[in-house]
Amino acid sequence: MGGCCSCFDGISGGKHGNPSDHQSTEMTSRNSASGIPPATHGISRNMSSPTIQIQGHKVSGSGLALANIPIEQDAAYWEWHVSLPGLPRPSPEEEEDDDFHDVQMNGDDSSGNNDDDDPYALKFGVATRKDRIFYKSLENVEEEVVSSRDDGTFLMRSIPDLRHGDVIGVAVQQSDLPMIQMLLNGEPLMECTINRFRGMVFPAVYIPPGAGGEGDRLEDSDEGVSLRVEFDEDNFKEMSPHARFGPLLAARGII
């Protein structure tokens, strides 16, 4: 699966032959001419959980974190780079002897897997716009009864057992059949595909409270996992699944 995808990308996808540079320059020039400061990529403080810590493009802590640029183009790709120094990636031999990345679905799953299997699994995808009122309302909901529709992660999927240096790629297409695809270190995670979504959405990640190393869950996840979001094509570590998935354009900033 990975080999076919890589071969295809080597011909027409990923970092080469992308027409988005001209579109981005045109949009920036138009905003500058009208006196509107050009939008910049980053993590939105106002739309992210109060328990999320933000340092540039790096997030840690716990809760939901949203980028400040909505997805307005037909197809976009970005990456999350995982930092978890206490849990390095095993050797290829060790990896073959264990199932390190059993992907979990958000919601019903015929295999019986659900979020209860690993409450520390990080979630990736997109989210609709959030505000302080949304996070305040969560304080009044019992943790046991919070669903993915309640906590803002309905358009996200869990990827458990991540290791230091893992790369989560997210590819979103909005034309024809709206779809969200996840990739782990360049390999498509077909179980994580999300079909048919509507409305304005933003790149998002969810870090559950206590997320840390396997067998060493932390009360303070500041000492555990941290993630860096990359929107710059030059900093991508993997190829996008197709040439049409260009880097997210900063067409306009919401927050």
mmCIF file of C-alpha atoms in Angstrom:
data_model
loop_
_atom_site.group_PDB
_atom_site.id
_atom_site.type_symbol
_atom_site.label_atom_id
_atom_site.label_comp_id
_atom_site.label_asym_id
_atom_site.label_seq_id
_atom_site.Cartn_x
_atom_site.Cartn_y
_atom_site.Cartn_z
ATOM 1 C CA MET A 1 0.000 0.000 0.000
ATOM 2 C CA GLY A 2 2.691 2.446 0.995
ATOM 3 C CA GLY A 3 4.840 1.552 -2.012
ATOM 4 C CA CYS A 4 2.109 2.301 -4.539
ATOM 5 C CA CYS A 5 1.266 5.582 -2.859
ATOM 6 C CA SER A 6 4.912 6.630 -2.758
ATOM 7 C CA CYS A 7 5.444 5.773 -6.408
ATOM 8 C CA PHE A 8 2.439 7.823 -7.434
ATOM 9 C CA ASP A 9 3.540 10.758 -5.314
ATOM 10 C CA GLY A 10 7.019 10.588 -6.738
ATOM 11 C CA ILE A 11 5.534 11.318 -10.148
ATOM 12 C CA SER A 12 2.882 13.890 -9.457
ATOM 13 C CA GLY A 13 2.271 14.511 -5.754
ATOM 14 C CA GLY A 14 3.682 15.994 -2.604
ATOM 15 C CA LYS A 15 6.146 18.828 -2.925
ATOM 16 C CA HIS A 16 6.446 18.990 -6.715
ATOM 17 C CA GLY A 17 4.310 20.566 -9.364
ATOM 18 C CA ASN A 18 1.938 22.264 -6.918
ATOM 19 C CA PRO A 19 0.028 25.271 -8.294
ATOM 20 C CA SER A 20 -0.784 26.713 -4.858
ATOM 21 C CA ASP A 21 2.200 29.101 -4.683
ATOM 22 C CA HIS A 22 0.667 31.444 -7.275
ATOM 23 C CA GLN A 23 -2.718 31.373 -5.530
ATOM 24 C CA SER A 24 -1.144 32.198 -2.163
ATOM 25 C CA THR A 25 0.848 35.123 -3.618
ATOM 26 C CA GLU A 26 -2.230 36.481 -5.359
ATOM 27 C CA MET A 27 -4.318 36.344 -2.173
ATOM 28 C CA THR A 28 -1.592 38.010 -0.082
ATOM 29 C CA SER A 29 -1.194 40.819 -2.629
ATOM 30 C CA ARG A 30 -4.953 41.379 -2.711
ATOM 31 C CA ASN A 31 -5.165 41.645 1.096
ATOM 32 C CA SER A 32 -2.187 44.015 1.245
ATOM 33 C CA ALA A 33 -3.683 46.271 -1.422
ATOM 34 C CA SER A 34 -6.942 46.562 0.529
ATOM 35 C CA GLY A 35 -5.166 47.383 3.776
ATOM 36 C CA ILE A 36 -5.895 44.000 5.381
ATOM 37 C CA PRO A 37 -2.856 42.439 7.079
ATOM 38 C CA PRO A 38 -1.999 39.125 5.419
ATOM 39 C CA ALA A 39 -3.169 36.123 7.409
ATOM 40 C CA THR A 40 -0.526 33.971 9.028
ATOM 41 C CA HIS A 41 -0.556 30.341 10.070
ATOM 42 C CA GLY A 42 -0.521 29.379 13.698
ATOM 43 C CA ILE A 43 -2.547 27.968 16.578
ATOM 44 C CA SER A 44 -5.530 30.031 17.712
ATOM 45 C CA ARG A 45 -5.447 30.919 21.394
ATOM 46 C CA ASN A 46 -9.096 32.014 21.363
ATOM 47 C CA MET A 47 -10.410 28.851 19.699
ATOM 48 C CA SER A 48 -8.219 26.397 21.640
ATOM 49 C CA SER A 49 -8.863 24.930 25.055
ATOM 50 C CA PRO A 50 -7.617 26.997 28.018
ATOM 51 C CA THR A 51 -5.608 23.921 29.089
ATOM 52 C CA ILE A 52 -3.641 23.851 25.828
ATOM 53 C CA GLN A 53 -0.215 25.483 25.887
ATOM 54 C CA ILE A 54 0.929 27.175 22.693
ATOM 55 C CA GLN A 55 4.492 28.024 21.698
ATOM 56 C CA GLY A 56 4.489 29.170 18.102
ATOM 57 C CA HIS A 57 3.347 26.147 16.073
ATOM 58 C CA LYS A 58 3.936 23.773 18.998
ATOM 59 C CA VAL A 59 1.148 22.600 21.311
ATOM 60 C CA SER A 60 1.237 20.683 24.580
ATOM 61 C CA GLY A 61 -0.908 20.349 27.660
ATOM 62 C CA SER A 62 -4.348 18.848 27.158
ATOM 63 C CA GLY A 63 -7.543 19.562 25.290
ATOM 64 C CA LEU A 64 -8.531 20.727 21.830
ATOM 65 C CA ALA A 65 -6.230 22.943 19.740
ATOM 66 C CA LEU A 66 -7.360 24.643 16.514
ATOM 67 C CA ALA A 67 -5.352 26.432 13.850
ATOM 68 C CA ASN A 68 -6.354 30.005 13.101
ATOM 69 C CA ILE A 69 -6.686 29.497 9.331
ATOM 70 C CA PRO A 70 -9.863 27.842 7.971
ATOM 71 C CA ILE A 71 -9.712 25.356 5.116
ATOM 72 C CA GLU A 72 -11.124 27.220 2.117
ATOM 73 C CA GLN A 73 -9.323 25.595 -0.810
ATOM 74 C CA ASP A 74 -10.552 22.461 -2.604
ATOM 75 C CA ALA A 75 -7.734 20.252 -1.277
ATOM 76 C CA ALA A 76 -5.197 20.869 1.490
ATOM 77 C CA TYR A 77 -2.509 18.930 3.355
ATOM 78 C CA TRP A 78 -0.621 19.564 6.593
ATOM 79 C CA GLU A 79 1.369 17.552 9.123
ATOM 80 C CA TRP A 80 1.631 17.070 12.874
ATOM 81 C CA HIS A 81 5.102 16.087 14.109
ATOM 82 C CA VAL A 82 5.037 14.094 17.347
ATOM 83 C CA SER A 83 7.574 14.792 20.095
ATOM 84 C CA LEU A 84 7.729 12.186 22.838
ATOM 85 C CA PRO A 85 11.426 11.714 23.720
ATOM 86 C CA GLY A 86 10.699 9.117 26.386
ATOM 87 C CA LEU A 87 9.101 6.783 23.855
ATOM 88 C CA PRO A 88 11.360 6.325 20.785
ATOM 89 C CA ARG A 89 10.298 4.320 17.752
ATOM 90 C CA PRO A 90 11.245 0.618 18.058
ATOM 91 C CA SER A 91 13.509 -1.144 15.605
ATOM 92 C CA PRO A 92 11.880 -2.713 12.516
ATOM 93 C CA GLU A 93 12.303 -6.171 14.069
ATOM 94 C CA GLU A 94 10.532 -5.125 17.256
ATOM 95 C CA GLU A 95 7.801 -3.378 15.298
ATOM 96 C CA GLU A 96 6.986 -6.548 13.368
ATOM 97 C CA ASP A 97 6.428 -8.416 16.639
ATOM 98 C CA ASP A 98 3.859 -5.969 17.961
ATOM 99 C CA ASP A 99 0.826 -4.067 16.735
ATOM 100 C CA PHE A 100 1.872 -0.532 17.454
ATOM 101 C CA HIS A 101 -0.781 1.411 15.583
ATOM 102 C CA ASP A 102 -4.178 -0.220 15.916
ATOM 103 C CA VAL A 103 -6.306 2.640 14.657
ATOM 104 C CA GLN A 104 -9.447 3.399 16.596
ATOM 105 C CA MET A 105 -12.600 4.854 15.135
ATOM 106 C CA ASN A 106 -14.528 7.676 16.749
ATOM 107 C CA GLY A 107 -17.962 6.221 17.328
ATOM 108 C CA ASP A 108 -19.318 2.830 16.286
ATOM 109 C CA ASP A 109 -16.778 0.263 15.142
ATOM 110 C CA SER A 110 -17.655 -3.235 13.990
ATOM 111 C CA SER A 111 -14.359 -4.543 15.385
ATOM 112 C CA GLY A 112 -15.387 -3.534 18.883
ATOM 113 C CA ASN A 113 -12.681 -0.888 19.270
ATOM 114 C CA ASN A 114 -13.663 2.456 20.743
ATOM 115 C CA ASP A 115 -12.085 5.349 22.586
ATOM 116 C CA ASP A 116 -12.309 3.430 25.861
ATOM 117 C CA ASP A 117 -9.587 1.075 24.594
ATOM 118 C CA ASP A 118 -6.978 3.807 24.953
ATOM 119 C CA PRO A 119 -8.163 6.968 26.720
ATOM 120 C CA TYR A 120 -4.755 8.531 26.040
ATOM 121 C CA ALA A 121 -4.937 8.241 22.240
ATOM 122 C CA LEU A 122 -4.435 11.539 20.430
ATOM 123 C CA LYS A 123 -7.064 12.650 17.909
ATOM 124 C CA PHE A 124 -6.387 14.337 14.581
ATOM 125 C CA GLY A 125 -8.571 15.924 11.934
ATOM 126 C CA VAL A 126 -10.590 19.122 11.786
ATOM 127 C CA ALA A 127 -13.038 20.985 13.997
ATOM 128 C CA THR A 128 -15.619 23.697 13.608
ATOM 129 C CA ARG A 129 -15.034 27.106 15.131
ATOM 130 C CA LYS A 130 -14.896 27.176 18.926
ATOM 131 C CA ASP A 131 -15.013 29.933 21.563
ATOM 132 C CA ARG A 132 -14.790 30.466 25.324
ATOM 133 C CA ILE A 133 -18.499 29.739 25.725
ATOM 134 C CA PHE A 134 -18.010 26.276 24.213
ATOM 135 C CA TYR A 135 -15.231 25.363 26.651
ATOM 136 C CA LYS A 136 -17.164 26.807 29.569
ATOM 137 C CA SER A 137 -20.116 24.589 28.701
ATOM 138 C CA LEU A 138 -17.894 21.485 28.857
ATOM 139 C CA GLU A 139 -17.135 22.197 32.496
ATOM 140 C CA ASN A 140 -20.763 21.448 33.342
ATOM 141 C CA VAL A 141 -20.863 18.093 31.533
ATOM 142 C CA GLU A 142 -19.843 14.921 33.326
ATOM 143 C CA GLU A 143 -16.757 13.384 31.727
ATOM 144 C CA GLU A 144 -18.394 9.959 31.475
ATOM 145 C CA VAL A 145 -21.217 11.204 29.248
ATOM 146 C CA VAL A 146 -19.251 13.513 26.932
ATOM 147 C CA SER A 147 -19.505 12.350 23.315
ATOM 148 C CA SER A 148 -17.379 13.347 20.320
ATOM 149 C CA ARG A 149 -20.203 15.650 19.236
ATOM 150 C CA ASP A 150 -20.093 17.352 22.623
ATOM 151 C CA ASP A 151 -16.323 17.814 22.952
ATOM 152 C CA GLY A 152 -15.695 19.042 19.395
ATOM 153 C CA THR A 153 -13.847 15.956 18.105
ATOM 154 C CA PHE A 154 -16.597 14.538 15.876
ATOM 155 C CA LEU A 155 -14.534 15.229 12.737
ATOM 156 C CA MET A 156 -11.399 13.697 14.256
ATOM 157 C CA ARG A 157 -10.014 10.181 14.652
ATOM 158 C CA SER A 158 -7.939 8.529 17.387
ATOM 159 C CA ILE A 159 -4.436 7.242 16.601
ATOM 160 C CA PRO A 160 -3.050 5.449 19.674
ATOM 161 C CA ASP A 161 0.458 4.341 20.602
ATOM 162 C CA LEU A 162 2.321 7.074 18.765
ATOM 163 C CA ARG A 163 6.090 7.223 19.089
ATOM 164 C CA HIS A 164 8.629 10.013 19.129
ATOM 165 C CA GLY A 165 9.199 11.264 15.585
ATOM 166 C CA ASP A 166 5.932 9.973 14.149
ATOM 167 C CA VAL A 167 4.339 12.143 11.463
ATOM 168 C CA ILE A 168 0.574 12.421 11.117
ATOM 169 C CA GLY A 169 -0.475 13.784 7.739
ATOM 170 C CA VAL A 170 -3.978 15.168 7.238
ATOM 171 C CA ALA A 171 -5.415 15.610 3.739
ATOM 172 C CA VAL A 172 -8.758 17.338 3.256
ATOM 173 C CA GLN A 173 -10.728 17.645 0.024
ATOM 174 C CA GLN A 174 -13.941 19.646 -0.256
ATOM 175 C CA SER A 175 -14.870 19.395 -3.933
ATOM 176 C CA ASP A 176 -16.977 16.527 -5.321
ATOM 177 C CA LEU A 177 -16.954 14.159 -2.326
ATOM 178 C CA PRO A 178 -15.798 15.947 0.859
ATOM 179 C CA MET A 179 -13.309 13.718 2.637
ATOM 180 C CA ILE A 180 -10.695 13.791 5.398
ATOM 181 C CA GLN A 181 -7.794 11.346 5.159
ATOM 182 C CA MET A 182 -5.133 10.503 7.757
ATOM 183 C CA LEU A 183 -1.633 9.195 7.094
ATOM 184 C CA LEU A 184 0.875 7.816 9.593
ATOM 185 C CA ASN A 185 4.481 8.240 8.477
ATOM 186 C CA GLY A 186 3.281 8.427 4.876
ATOM 187 C CA GLU A 187 1.052 5.339 5.090
ATOM 188 C CA PRO A 188 -2.693 5.916 4.564
ATOM 189 C CA LEU A 189 -4.916 4.956 7.494
ATOM 190 C CA MET A 190 -8.013 3.868 5.623
ATOM 191 C CA GLU A 191 -9.881 3.178 8.871
ATOM 192 C CA CYS A 192 -9.605 6.856 9.772
ATOM 193 C CA THR A 193 -11.196 8.257 6.625
ATOM 194 C CA ILE A 194 -14.057 10.670 7.285
ATOM 195 C CA ASN A 195 -16.646 11.195 4.552
ATOM 196 C CA ARG A 196 -19.256 13.858 3.965
ATOM 197 C CA PHE A 197 -18.720 16.887 6.164
ATOM 198 C CA ARG A 198 -19.977 20.424 5.680
ATOM 199 C CA GLY A 199 -19.259 23.927 6.867
ATOM 200 C CA MET A 200 -16.140 25.888 7.758
ATOM 201 C CA VAL A 201 -13.542 23.765 9.515
ATOM 202 C CA PHE A 202 -10.058 24.309 10.931
ATOM 203 C CA PRO A 203 -7.066 21.943 11.352
ATOM 204 C CA ALA A 204 -7.283 20.514 14.859
ATOM 205 C CA VAL A 205 -5.709 18.103 17.311
ATOM 206 C CA TYR A 206 -6.906 16.765 20.635
ATOM 207 C CA ILE A 207 -4.523 15.812 23.464
ATOM 208 C CA PRO A 208 -6.313 13.885 26.225
ATOM 209 C CA PRO A 209 -5.451 14.682 29.845
ATOM 210 C CA GLY A 210 -2.498 12.624 31.027
ATOM 211 C CA ALA A 211 -1.177 11.721 27.576
ATOM 212 C CA GLY A 212 2.405 10.529 27.977
ATOM 213 C CA GLY A 213 4.549 7.478 27.414
ATOM 214 C CA GLU A 214 3.165 3.951 27.324
ATOM 215 C CA GLY A 215 3.042 2.541 30.831
ATOM 216 C CA ASP A 216 3.947 5.949 32.214
ATOM 217 C CA ARG A 217 0.846 8.083 31.872
ATOM 218 C CA LEU A 218 1.401 11.523 33.276
ATOM 219 C CA GLU A 219 -0.772 13.636 35.515
ATOM 220 C CA ASP A 220 0.698 16.707 33.827
ATOM 221 C CA SER A 221 0.826 16.151 30.074
ATOM 222 C CA ASP A 222 3.154 19.156 29.711
ATOM 223 C CA GLU A 223 5.847 16.590 30.532
ATOM 224 C CA GLY A 224 4.454 14.148 27.997
ATOM 225 C CA VAL A 225 3.610 14.522 24.352
ATOM 226 C CA SER A 226 3.917 17.724 22.365
ATOM 227 C CA LEU A 227 3.018 18.314 18.732
ATOM 228 C CA ARG A 228 4.244 20.716 16.100
ATOM 229 C CA VAL A 229 1.964 21.539 13.203
ATOM 230 C CA GLU A 230 3.606 22.162 9.826
ATOM 231 C CA PHE A 231 1.844 24.084 7.080
ATOM 232 C CA ASP A 232 5.050 24.940 5.193
ATOM 233 C CA GLU A 233 5.655 22.516 2.330
ATOM 234 C CA ASP A 234 9.423 22.852 2.771
ATOM 235 C CA ASN A 235 9.116 21.386 6.272
ATOM 236 C CA PHE A 236 6.949 18.408 5.343
ATOM 237 C CA LYS A 237 8.554 15.077 6.176
ATOM 238 C CA GLU A 238 6.192 13.003 4.038
ATOM 239 C CA MET A 239 4.469 13.334 0.674
ATOM 240 C CA SER A 240 0.850 14.346 0.306
ATOM 241 C CA PRO A 241 -1.375 11.567 -1.076
ATOM 242 C CA HIS A 242 -1.893 13.366 -4.411
ATOM 243 C CA ALA A 243 -0.666 16.425 -6.307
ATOM 244 C CA ARG A 244 -3.944 18.258 -5.744
ATOM 245 C CA PHE A 245 -3.336 18.364 -1.979
ATOM 246 C CA GLY A 246 -1.274 21.519 -1.592
ATOM 247 C CA PRO A 247 -0.237 23.188 1.657
ATOM 248 C CA LEU A 248 -2.967 25.068 3.496
ATOM 249 C CA LEU A 249 -3.314 28.594 2.081
ATOM 250 C CA ALA A 250 -3.571 31.483 4.503
ATOM 251 C CA ALA A 251 -6.415 33.047 2.528
ATOM 252 C CA ARG A 252 -7.782 34.889 5.531
ATOM 253 C CA GLY A 253 -7.423 34.754 9.281
ATOM 254 C CA ILE A 254 -10.471 34.326 11.482
ATOM 255 C CA ILE A 255 -8.796 34.628 14.885
#
